[in-house]
PDB file of C-alpha atoms and ligand atoms in Angstrom:
ATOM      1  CA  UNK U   1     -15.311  17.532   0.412  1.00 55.00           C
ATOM      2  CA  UNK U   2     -13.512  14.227   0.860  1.00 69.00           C
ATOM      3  CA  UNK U   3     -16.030  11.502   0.487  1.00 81.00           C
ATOM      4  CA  UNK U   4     -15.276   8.928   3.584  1.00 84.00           C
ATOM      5  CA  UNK U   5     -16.908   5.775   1.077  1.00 94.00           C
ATOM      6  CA  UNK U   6     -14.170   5.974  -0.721  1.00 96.00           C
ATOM      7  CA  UNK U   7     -11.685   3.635   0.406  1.00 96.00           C
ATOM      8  CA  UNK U   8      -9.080   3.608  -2.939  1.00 98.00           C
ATOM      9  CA  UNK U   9      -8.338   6.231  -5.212  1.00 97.00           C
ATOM     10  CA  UNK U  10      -5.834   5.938  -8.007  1.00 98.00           C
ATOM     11  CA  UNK U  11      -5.803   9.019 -10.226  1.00 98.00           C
ATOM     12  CA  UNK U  12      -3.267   8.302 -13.384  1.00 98.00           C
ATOM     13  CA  UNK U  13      -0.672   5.421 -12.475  1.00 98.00           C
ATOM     14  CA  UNK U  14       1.948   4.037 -14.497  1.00 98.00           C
ATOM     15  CA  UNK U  15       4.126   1.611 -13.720  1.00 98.00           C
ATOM     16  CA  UNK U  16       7.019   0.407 -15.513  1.00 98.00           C
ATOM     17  CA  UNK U  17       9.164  -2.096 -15.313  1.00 97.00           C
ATOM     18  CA  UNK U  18      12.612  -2.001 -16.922  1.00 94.00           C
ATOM     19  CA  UNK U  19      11.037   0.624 -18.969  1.00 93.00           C
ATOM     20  CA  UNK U  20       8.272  -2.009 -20.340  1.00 96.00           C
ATOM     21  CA  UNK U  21       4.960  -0.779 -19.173  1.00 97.00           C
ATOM     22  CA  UNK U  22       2.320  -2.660 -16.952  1.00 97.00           C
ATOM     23  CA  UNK U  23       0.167  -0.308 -15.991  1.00 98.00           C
ATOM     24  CA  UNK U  24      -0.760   2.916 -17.971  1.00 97.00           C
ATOM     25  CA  UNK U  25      -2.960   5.604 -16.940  1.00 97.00           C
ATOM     26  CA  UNK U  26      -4.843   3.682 -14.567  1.00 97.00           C
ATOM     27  CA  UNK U  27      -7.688   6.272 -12.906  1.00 97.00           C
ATOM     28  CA  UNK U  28     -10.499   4.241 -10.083  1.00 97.00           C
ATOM     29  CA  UNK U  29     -12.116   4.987  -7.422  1.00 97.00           C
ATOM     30  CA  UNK U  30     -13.758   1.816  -5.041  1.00 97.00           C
ATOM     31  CA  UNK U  31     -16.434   2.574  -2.140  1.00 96.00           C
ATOM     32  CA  UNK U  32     -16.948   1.007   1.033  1.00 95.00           C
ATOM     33  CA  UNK U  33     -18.847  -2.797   0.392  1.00 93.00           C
ATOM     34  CA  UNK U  34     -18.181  -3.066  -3.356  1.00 94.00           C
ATOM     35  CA  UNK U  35     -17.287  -6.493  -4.519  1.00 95.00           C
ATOM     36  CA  UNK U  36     -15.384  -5.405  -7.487  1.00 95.00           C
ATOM     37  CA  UNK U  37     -13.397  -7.945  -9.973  1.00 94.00           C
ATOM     38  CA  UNK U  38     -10.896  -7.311 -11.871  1.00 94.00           C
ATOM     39  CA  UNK U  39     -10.353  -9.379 -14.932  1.00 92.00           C
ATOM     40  CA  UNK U  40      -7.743  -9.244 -17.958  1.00 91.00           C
ATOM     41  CA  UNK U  41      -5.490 -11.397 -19.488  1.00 89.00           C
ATOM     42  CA  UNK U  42      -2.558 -12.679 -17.573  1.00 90.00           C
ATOM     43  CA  UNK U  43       0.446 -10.306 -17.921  1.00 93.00           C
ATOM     44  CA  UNK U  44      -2.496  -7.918 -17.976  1.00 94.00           C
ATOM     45  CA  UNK U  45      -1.426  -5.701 -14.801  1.00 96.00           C
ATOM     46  CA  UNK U  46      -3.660  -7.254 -12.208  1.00 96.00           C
ATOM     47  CA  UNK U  47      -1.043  -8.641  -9.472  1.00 96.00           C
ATOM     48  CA  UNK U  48       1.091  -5.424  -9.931  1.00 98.00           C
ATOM     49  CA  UNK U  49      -2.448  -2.993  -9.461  1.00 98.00           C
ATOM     50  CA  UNK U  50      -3.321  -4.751  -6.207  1.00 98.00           C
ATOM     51  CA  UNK U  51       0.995  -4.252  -5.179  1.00 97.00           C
ATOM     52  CA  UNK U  52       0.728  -0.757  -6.070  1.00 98.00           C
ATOM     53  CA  UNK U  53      -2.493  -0.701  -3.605  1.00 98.00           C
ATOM     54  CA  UNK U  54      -0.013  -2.581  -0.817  1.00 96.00           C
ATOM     55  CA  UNK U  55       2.721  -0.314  -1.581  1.00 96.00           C
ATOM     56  CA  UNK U  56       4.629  -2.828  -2.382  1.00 95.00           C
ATOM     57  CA  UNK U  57       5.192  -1.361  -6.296  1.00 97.00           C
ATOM     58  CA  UNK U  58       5.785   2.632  -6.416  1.00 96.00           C
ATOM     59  CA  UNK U  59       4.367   3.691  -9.664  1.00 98.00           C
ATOM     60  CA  UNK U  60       6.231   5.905 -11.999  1.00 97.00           C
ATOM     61  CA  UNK U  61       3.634   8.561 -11.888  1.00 98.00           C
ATOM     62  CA  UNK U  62       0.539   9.507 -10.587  1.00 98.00           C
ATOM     63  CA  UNK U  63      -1.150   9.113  -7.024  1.00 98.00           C
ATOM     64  CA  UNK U  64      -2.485   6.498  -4.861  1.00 98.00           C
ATOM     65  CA  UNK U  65      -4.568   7.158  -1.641  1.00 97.00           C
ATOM     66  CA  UNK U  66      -6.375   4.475   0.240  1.00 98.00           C
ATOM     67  CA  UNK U  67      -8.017   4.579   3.105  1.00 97.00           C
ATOM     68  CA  UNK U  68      -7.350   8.771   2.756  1.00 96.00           C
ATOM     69  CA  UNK U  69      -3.621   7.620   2.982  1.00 96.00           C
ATOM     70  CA  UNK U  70      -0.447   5.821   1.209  1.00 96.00           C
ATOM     71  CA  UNK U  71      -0.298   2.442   0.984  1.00 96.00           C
ATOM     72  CA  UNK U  72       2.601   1.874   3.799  1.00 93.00           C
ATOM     73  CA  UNK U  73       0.034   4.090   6.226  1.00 94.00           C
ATOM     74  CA  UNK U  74      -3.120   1.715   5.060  1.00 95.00           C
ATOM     75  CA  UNK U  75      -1.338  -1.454   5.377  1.00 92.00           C
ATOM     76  CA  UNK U  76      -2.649  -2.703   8.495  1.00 91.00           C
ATOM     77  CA  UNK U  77      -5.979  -1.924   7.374  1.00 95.00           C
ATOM     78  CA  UNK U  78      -5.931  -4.144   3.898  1.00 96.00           C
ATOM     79  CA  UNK U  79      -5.939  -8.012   4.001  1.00 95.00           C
ATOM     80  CA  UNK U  80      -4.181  -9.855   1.107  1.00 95.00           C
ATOM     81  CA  UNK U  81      -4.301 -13.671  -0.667  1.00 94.00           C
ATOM     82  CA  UNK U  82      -1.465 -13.394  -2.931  1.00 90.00           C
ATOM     83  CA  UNK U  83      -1.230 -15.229  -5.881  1.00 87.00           C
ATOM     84  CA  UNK U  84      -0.553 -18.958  -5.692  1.00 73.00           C
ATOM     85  CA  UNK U  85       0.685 -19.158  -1.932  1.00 62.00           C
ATOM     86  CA  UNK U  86       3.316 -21.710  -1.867  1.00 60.00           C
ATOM     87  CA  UNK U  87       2.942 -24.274   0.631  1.00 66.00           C
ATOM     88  CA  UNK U  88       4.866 -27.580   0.539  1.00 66.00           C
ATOM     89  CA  UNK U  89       2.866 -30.552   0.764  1.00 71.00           C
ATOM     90  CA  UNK U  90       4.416 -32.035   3.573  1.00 74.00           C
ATOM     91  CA  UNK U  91       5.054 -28.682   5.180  1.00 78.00           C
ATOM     92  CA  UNK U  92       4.635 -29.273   9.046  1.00 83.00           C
ATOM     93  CA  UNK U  93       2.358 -26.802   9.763  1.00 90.00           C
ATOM     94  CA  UNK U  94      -0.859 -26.647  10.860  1.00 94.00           C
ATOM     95  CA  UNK U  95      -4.121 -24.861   9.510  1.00 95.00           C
ATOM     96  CA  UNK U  96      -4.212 -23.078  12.826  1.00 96.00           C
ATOM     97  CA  UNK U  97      -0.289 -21.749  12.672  1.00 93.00           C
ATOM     98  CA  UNK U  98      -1.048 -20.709   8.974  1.00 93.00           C
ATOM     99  CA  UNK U  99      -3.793 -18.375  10.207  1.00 95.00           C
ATOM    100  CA  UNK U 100      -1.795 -17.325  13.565  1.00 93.00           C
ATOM    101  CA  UNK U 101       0.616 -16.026  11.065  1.00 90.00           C
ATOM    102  CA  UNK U 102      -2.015 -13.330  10.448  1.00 90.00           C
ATOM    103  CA  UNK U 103      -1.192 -11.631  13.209  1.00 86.00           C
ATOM    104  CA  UNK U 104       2.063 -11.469  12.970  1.00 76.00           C
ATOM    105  CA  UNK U 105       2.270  -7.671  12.090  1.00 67.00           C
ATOM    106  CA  UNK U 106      -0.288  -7.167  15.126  1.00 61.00           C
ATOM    107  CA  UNK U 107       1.934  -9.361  17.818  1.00 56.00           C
ATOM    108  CA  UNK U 108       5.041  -9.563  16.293  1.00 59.00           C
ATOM    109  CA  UNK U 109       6.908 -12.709  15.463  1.00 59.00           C
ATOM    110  CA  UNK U 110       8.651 -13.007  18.245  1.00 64.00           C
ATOM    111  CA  UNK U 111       6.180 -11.620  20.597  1.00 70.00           C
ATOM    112  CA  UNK U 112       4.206 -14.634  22.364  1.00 78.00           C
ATOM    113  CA  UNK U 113       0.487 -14.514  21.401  1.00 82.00           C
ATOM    114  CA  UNK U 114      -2.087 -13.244  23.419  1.00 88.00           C
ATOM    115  CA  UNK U 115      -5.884 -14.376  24.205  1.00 91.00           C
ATOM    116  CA  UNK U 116      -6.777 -11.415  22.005  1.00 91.00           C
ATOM    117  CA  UNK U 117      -5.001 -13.097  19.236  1.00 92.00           C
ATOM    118  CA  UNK U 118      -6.171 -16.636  19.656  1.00 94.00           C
ATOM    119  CA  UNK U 119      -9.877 -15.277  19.472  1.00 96.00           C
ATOM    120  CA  UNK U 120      -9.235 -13.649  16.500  1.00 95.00           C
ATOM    121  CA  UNK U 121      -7.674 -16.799  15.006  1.00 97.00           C
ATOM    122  CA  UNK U 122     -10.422 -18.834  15.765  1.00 97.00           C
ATOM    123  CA  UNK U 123     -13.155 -16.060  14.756  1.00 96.00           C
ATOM    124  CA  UNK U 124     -11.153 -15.992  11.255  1.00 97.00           C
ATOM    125  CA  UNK U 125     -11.400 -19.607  10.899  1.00 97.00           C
ATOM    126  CA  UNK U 126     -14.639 -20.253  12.022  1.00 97.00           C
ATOM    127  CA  UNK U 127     -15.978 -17.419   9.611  1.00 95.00           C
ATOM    128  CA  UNK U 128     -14.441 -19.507   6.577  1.00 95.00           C
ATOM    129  CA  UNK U 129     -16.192 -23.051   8.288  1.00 94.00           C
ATOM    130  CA  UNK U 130     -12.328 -24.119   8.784  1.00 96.00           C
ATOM    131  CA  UNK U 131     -11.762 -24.326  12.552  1.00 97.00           C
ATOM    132  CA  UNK U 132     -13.120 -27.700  13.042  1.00 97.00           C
ATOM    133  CA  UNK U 133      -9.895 -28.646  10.988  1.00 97.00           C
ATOM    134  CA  UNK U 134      -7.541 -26.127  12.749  1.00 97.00           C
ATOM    135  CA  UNK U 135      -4.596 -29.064  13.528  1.00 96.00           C
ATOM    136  CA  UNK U 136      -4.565 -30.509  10.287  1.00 95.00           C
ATOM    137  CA  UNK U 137      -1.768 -30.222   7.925  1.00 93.00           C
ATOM    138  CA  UNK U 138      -2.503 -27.406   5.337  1.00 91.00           C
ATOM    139  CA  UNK U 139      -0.816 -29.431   2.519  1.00 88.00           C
ATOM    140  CA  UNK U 140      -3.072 -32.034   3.413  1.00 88.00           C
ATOM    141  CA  UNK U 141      -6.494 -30.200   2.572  1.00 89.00           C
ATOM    142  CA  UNK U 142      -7.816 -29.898  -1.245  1.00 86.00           C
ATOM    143  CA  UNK U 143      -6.953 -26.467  -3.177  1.00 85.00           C
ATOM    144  CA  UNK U 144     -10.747 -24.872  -2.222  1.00 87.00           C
ATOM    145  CA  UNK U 145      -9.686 -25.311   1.497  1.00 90.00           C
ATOM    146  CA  UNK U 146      -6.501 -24.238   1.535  1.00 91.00           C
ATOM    147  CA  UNK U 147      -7.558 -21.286   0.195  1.00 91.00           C
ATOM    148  CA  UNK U 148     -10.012 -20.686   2.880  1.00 93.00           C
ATOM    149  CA  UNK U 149      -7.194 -20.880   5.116  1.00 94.00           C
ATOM    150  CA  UNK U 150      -5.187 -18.414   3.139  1.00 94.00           C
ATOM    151  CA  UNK U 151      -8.357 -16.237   3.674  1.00 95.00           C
ATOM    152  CA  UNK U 152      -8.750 -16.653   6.926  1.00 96.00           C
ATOM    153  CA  UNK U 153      -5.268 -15.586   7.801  1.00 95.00           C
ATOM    154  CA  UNK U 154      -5.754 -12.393   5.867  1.00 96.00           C
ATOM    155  CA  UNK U 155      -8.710 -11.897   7.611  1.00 96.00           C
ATOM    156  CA  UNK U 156      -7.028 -12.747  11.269  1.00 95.00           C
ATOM    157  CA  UNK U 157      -5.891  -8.605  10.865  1.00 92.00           C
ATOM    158  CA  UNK U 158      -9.368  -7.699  10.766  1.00 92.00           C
ATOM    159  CA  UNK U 159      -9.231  -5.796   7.631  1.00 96.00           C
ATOM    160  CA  UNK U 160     -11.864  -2.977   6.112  1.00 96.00           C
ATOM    161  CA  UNK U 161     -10.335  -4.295   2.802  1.00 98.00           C
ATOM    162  CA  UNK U 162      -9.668  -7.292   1.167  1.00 97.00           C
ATOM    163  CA  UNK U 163      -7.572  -8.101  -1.738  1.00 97.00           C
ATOM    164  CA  UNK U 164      -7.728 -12.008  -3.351  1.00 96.00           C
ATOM    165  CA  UNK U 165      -5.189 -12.499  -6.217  1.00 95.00           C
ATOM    166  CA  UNK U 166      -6.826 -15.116  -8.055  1.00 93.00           C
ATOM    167  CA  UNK U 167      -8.131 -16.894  -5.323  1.00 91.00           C
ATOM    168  CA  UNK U 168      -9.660 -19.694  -7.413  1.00 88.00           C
ATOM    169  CA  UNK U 169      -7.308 -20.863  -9.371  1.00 84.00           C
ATOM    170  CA  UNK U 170      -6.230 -23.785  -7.948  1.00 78.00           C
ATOM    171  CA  UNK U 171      -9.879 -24.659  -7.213  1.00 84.00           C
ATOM    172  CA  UNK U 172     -12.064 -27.065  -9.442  1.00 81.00           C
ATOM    173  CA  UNK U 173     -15.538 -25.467 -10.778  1.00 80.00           C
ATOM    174  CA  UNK U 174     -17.878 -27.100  -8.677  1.00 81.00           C
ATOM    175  CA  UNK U 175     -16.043 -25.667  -5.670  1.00 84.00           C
ATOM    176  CA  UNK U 176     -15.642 -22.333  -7.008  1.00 87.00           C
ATOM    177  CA  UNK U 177     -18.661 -21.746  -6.411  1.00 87.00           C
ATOM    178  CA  UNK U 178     -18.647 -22.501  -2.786  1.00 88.00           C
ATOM    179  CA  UNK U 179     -15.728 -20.420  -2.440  1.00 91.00           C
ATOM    180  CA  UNK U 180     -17.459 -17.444  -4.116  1.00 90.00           C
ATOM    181  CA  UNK U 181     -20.473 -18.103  -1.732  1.00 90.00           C
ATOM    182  CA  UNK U 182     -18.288 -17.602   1.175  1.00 92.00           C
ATOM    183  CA  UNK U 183     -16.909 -14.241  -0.586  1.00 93.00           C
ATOM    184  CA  UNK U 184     -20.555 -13.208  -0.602  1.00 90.00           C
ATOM    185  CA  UNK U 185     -21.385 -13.340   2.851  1.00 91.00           C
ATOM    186  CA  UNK U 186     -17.701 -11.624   3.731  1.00 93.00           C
ATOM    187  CA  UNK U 187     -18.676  -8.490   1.650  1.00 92.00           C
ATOM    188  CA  UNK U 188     -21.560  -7.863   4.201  1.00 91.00           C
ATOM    189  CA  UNK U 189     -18.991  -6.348   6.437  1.00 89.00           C
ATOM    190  CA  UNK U 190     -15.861  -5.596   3.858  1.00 95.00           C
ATOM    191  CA  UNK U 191     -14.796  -4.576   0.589  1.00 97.00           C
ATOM    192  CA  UNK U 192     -13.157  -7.136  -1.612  1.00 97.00           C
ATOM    193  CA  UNK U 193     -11.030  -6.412  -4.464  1.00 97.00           C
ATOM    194  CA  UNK U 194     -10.443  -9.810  -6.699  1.00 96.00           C
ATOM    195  CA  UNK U 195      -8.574 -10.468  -9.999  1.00 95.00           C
ATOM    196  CA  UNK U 196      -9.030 -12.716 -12.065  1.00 91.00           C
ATOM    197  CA  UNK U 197      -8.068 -14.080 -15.543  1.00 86.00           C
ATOM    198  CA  UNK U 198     -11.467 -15.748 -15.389  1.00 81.00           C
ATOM    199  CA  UNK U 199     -13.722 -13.583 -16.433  1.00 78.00           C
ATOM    200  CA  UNK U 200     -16.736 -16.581 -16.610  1.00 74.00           C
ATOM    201  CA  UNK U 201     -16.530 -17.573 -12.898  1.00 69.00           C
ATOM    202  CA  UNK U 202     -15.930 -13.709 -11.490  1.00 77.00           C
ATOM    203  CA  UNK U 203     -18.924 -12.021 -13.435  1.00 73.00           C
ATOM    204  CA  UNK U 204     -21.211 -14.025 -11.726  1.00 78.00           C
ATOM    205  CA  UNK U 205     -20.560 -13.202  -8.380  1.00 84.00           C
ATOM    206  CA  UNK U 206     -19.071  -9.727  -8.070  1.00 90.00           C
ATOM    207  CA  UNK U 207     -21.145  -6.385  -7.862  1.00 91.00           C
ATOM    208  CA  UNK U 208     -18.928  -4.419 -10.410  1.00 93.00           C
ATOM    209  CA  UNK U 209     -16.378  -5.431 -12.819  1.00 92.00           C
ATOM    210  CA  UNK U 210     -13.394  -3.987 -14.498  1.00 93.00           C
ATOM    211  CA  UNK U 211     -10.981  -4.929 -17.392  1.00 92.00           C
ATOM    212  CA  UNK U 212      -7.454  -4.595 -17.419  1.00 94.00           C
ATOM    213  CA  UNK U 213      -4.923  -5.081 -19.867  1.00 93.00           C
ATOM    214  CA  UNK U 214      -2.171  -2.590 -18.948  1.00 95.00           C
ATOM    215  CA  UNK U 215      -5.432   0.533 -19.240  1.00 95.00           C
ATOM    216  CA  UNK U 216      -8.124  -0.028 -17.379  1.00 95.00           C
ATOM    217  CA  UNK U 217     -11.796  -0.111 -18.289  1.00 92.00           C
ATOM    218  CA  UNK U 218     -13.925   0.571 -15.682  1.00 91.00           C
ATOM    219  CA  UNK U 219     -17.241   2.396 -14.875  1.00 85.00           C
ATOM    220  CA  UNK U 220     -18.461   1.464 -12.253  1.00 86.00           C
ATOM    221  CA  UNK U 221     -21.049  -0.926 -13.137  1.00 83.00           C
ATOM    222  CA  UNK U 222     -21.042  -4.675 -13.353  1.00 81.00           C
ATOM    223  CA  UNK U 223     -21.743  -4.117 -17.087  1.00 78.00           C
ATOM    224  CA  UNK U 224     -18.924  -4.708 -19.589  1.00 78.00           C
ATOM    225  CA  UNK U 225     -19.540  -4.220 -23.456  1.00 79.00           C
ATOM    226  CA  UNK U 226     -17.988  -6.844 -25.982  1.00 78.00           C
ATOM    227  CA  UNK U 227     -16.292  -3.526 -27.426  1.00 80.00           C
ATOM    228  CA  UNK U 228     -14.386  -3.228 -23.611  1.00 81.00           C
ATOM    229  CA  UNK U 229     -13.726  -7.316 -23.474  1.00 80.00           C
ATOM    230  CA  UNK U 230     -12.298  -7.403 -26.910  1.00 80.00           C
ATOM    231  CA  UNK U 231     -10.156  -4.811 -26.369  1.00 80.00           C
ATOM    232  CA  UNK U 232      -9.116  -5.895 -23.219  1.00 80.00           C
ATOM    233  CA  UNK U 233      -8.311  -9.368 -24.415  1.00 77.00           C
ATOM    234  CA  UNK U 234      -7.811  -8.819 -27.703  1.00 73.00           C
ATOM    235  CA  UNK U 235      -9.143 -11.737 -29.000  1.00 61.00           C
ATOM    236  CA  UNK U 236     -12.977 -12.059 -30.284  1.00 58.00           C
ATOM    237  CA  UNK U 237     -15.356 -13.129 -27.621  1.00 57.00           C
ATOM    238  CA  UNK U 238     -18.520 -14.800 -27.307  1.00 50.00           C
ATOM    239  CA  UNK U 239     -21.256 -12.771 -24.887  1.00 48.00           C
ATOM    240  CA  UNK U 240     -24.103 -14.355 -23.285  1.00 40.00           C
ATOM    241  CA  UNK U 241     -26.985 -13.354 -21.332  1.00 41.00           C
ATOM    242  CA  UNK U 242     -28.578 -15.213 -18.348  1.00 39.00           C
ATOM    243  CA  UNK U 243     -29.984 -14.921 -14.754  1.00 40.00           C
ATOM    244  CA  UNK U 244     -32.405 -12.324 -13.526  1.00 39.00           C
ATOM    245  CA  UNK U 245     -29.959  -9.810 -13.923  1.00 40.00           C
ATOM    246  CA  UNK U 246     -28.888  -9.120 -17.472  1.00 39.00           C
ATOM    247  CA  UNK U 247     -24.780 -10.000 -17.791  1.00 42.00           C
ATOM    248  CA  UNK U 248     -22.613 -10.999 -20.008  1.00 45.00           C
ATOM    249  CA  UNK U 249     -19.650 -13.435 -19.766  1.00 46.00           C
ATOM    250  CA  UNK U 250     -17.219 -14.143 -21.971  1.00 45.00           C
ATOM    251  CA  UNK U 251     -17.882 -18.110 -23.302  1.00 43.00           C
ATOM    252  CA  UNK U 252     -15.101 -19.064 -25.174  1.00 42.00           C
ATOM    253  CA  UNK U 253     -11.727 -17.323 -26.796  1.00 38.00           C
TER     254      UNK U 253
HETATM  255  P1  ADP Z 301      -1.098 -10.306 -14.205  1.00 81.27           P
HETATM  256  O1  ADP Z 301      -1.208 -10.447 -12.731  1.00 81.27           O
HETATM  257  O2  ADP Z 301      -2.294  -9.642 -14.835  1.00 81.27           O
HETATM  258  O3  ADP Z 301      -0.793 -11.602 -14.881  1.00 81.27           O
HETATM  259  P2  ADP Z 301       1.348  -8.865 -13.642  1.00 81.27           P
HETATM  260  O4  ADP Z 301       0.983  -7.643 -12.882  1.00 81.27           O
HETATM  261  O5  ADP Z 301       1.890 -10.004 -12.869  1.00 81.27           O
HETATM  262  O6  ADP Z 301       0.106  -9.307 -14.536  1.00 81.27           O
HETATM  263  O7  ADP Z 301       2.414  -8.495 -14.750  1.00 81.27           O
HETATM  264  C1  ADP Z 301       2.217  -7.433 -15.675  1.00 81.27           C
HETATM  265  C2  ADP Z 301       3.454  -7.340 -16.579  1.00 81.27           C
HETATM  266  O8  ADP Z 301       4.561  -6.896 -15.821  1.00 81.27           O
HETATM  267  C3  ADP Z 301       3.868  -8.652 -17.199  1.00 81.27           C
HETATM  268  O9  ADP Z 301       4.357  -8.395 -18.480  1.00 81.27           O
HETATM  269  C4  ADP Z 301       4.959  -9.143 -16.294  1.00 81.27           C
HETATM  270  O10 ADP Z 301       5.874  -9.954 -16.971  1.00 81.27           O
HETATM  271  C5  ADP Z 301       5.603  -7.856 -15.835  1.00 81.27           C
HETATM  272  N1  ADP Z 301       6.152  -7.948 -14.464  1.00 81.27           N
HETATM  273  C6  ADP Z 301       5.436  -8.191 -13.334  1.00 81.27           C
HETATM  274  N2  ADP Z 301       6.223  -8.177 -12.245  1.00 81.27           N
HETATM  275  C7  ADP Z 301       7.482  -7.921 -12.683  1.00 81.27           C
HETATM  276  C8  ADP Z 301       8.746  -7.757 -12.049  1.00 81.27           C
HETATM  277  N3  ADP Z 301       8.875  -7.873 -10.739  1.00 81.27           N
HETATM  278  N4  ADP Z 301       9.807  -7.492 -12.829  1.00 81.27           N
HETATM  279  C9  ADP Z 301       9.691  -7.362 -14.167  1.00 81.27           C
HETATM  280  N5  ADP Z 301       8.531  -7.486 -14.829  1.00 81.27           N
HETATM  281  C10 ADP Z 301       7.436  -7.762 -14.113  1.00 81.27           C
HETATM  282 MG1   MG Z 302      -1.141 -12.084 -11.532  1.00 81.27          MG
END
């Protein structure tokens, strides 16, 4: 019987490109309201697994289902923060026209928006404690809220899932931790998918984690053995314990 809980299923991808591999077979299965991160050194696969999820990278072999579909068929249901969003400094455009542009695969672009999709702009923004900004300049707001933005206008879709490629990367420590606050209260209604090369900042926060370095280690736990980290960075690394719950970060490589 098909279990509904399970939102993605990838059973045995590869993916190639220009015959170099990225991704090799790469088997997973993620439930409804896991926070699951995904860390491995960059070059690692990460950016291209959450494409293959989009559909936007067709994998050599193997299958991909999400939401019980293909990726083109999920699409609407799956929010995305891409990688490093580029956004001029001076680029005239406000923090409420950056999240408007969420809906432009519900309204169309040249469609003239509706008070269905102004309310959802302003819930989005209001649920990442940005609207009281909303005519600002984005270039004008620090990396940690710009970033907000960019989640609140994959959010402006209403997606089931949501998929943040390293989302903190442009954002200094102390407020990485704000921003992984705010990830914790969006989980309550979603399941988030994040990668990361930062494997010290993402195994505190996220419920399960998984390494990938063109394979995947993952089982389904938040625990990760120095044996998995080592060979997914392949480098020595350093594990330490703390917190209530027993974890273990990588220190320093
Ligand atoms: P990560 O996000 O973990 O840094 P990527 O998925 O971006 O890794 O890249 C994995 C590997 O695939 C890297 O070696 C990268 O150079 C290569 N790669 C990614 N995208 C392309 C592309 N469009 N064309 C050719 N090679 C690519
Ligand atoms: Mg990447």
């Amino acid at each position: 019987m098909k279990n509904e809980n399970e939102i993605v299923k990838l059973q045995n991808i590869r993916v190639s490109y220009g015959g170099v591999p990225a991704l090799e077979d790469v088997t997973i299965s993620i439930f409804r309201h896991d926070f699951l991160g995904i860390i491995g050194p960059n070059g690692g696969g990460k950016s291209t697994l959450l494409k293959v999820l989009l559909g936007l990278v067709k994998p050599d072999s193997g299958t991909v289902s999400v939401f019980g579909k293909n990726p083109e068929q999920a699409r609407s249901r799956i929010g995305y923060v891409s990688q490093r969003p580029v956004f001029d400094n001076n680029y005239p455009v406000s923090i409420w026209d950056v999240a408007m542009m969420g809906r432009y695969g519900k309204a169309g672009i040249m469609r003239r928006y509706s008070h269905e999709d102004k309310a959802a702009v302003e819930r989005a923004l209001k649920r990442v404690d940005m609207f009281k900004y909303k005519d600002k300049q984005i270039g004008r707001l620090s990396g940690g809220q710009q970033q907000r933005v960019f989640v609140a206008r994959a959010l402006v879709s209403e997606p089931e899932l949501l998929l943040l490629d390293e989302p903190t990367a442009s954002i200094d420590s102390t407020l990485q931790a704000e921003f992984y606050e705010l990830l914790g209260e969006l989980k309550r209604n979603l399941t988030i998918i994040m990668v990361s090369h930062d494997i010290g900042a993402v195994s505190i926060y996220v419920d399960k984690i998984a390494c990938l370095n063109r394979q995947l280690y993952y089982h389904g736990s938040r625990e990760i053995t120095a044996e998995v980290l080592e060979a997914t960075y392949k480098c020595p690394v350093q594990l330490i314990t703390h917190g209530p719950v027993p974890h273990r970060v990588l220190k320093e490589h």
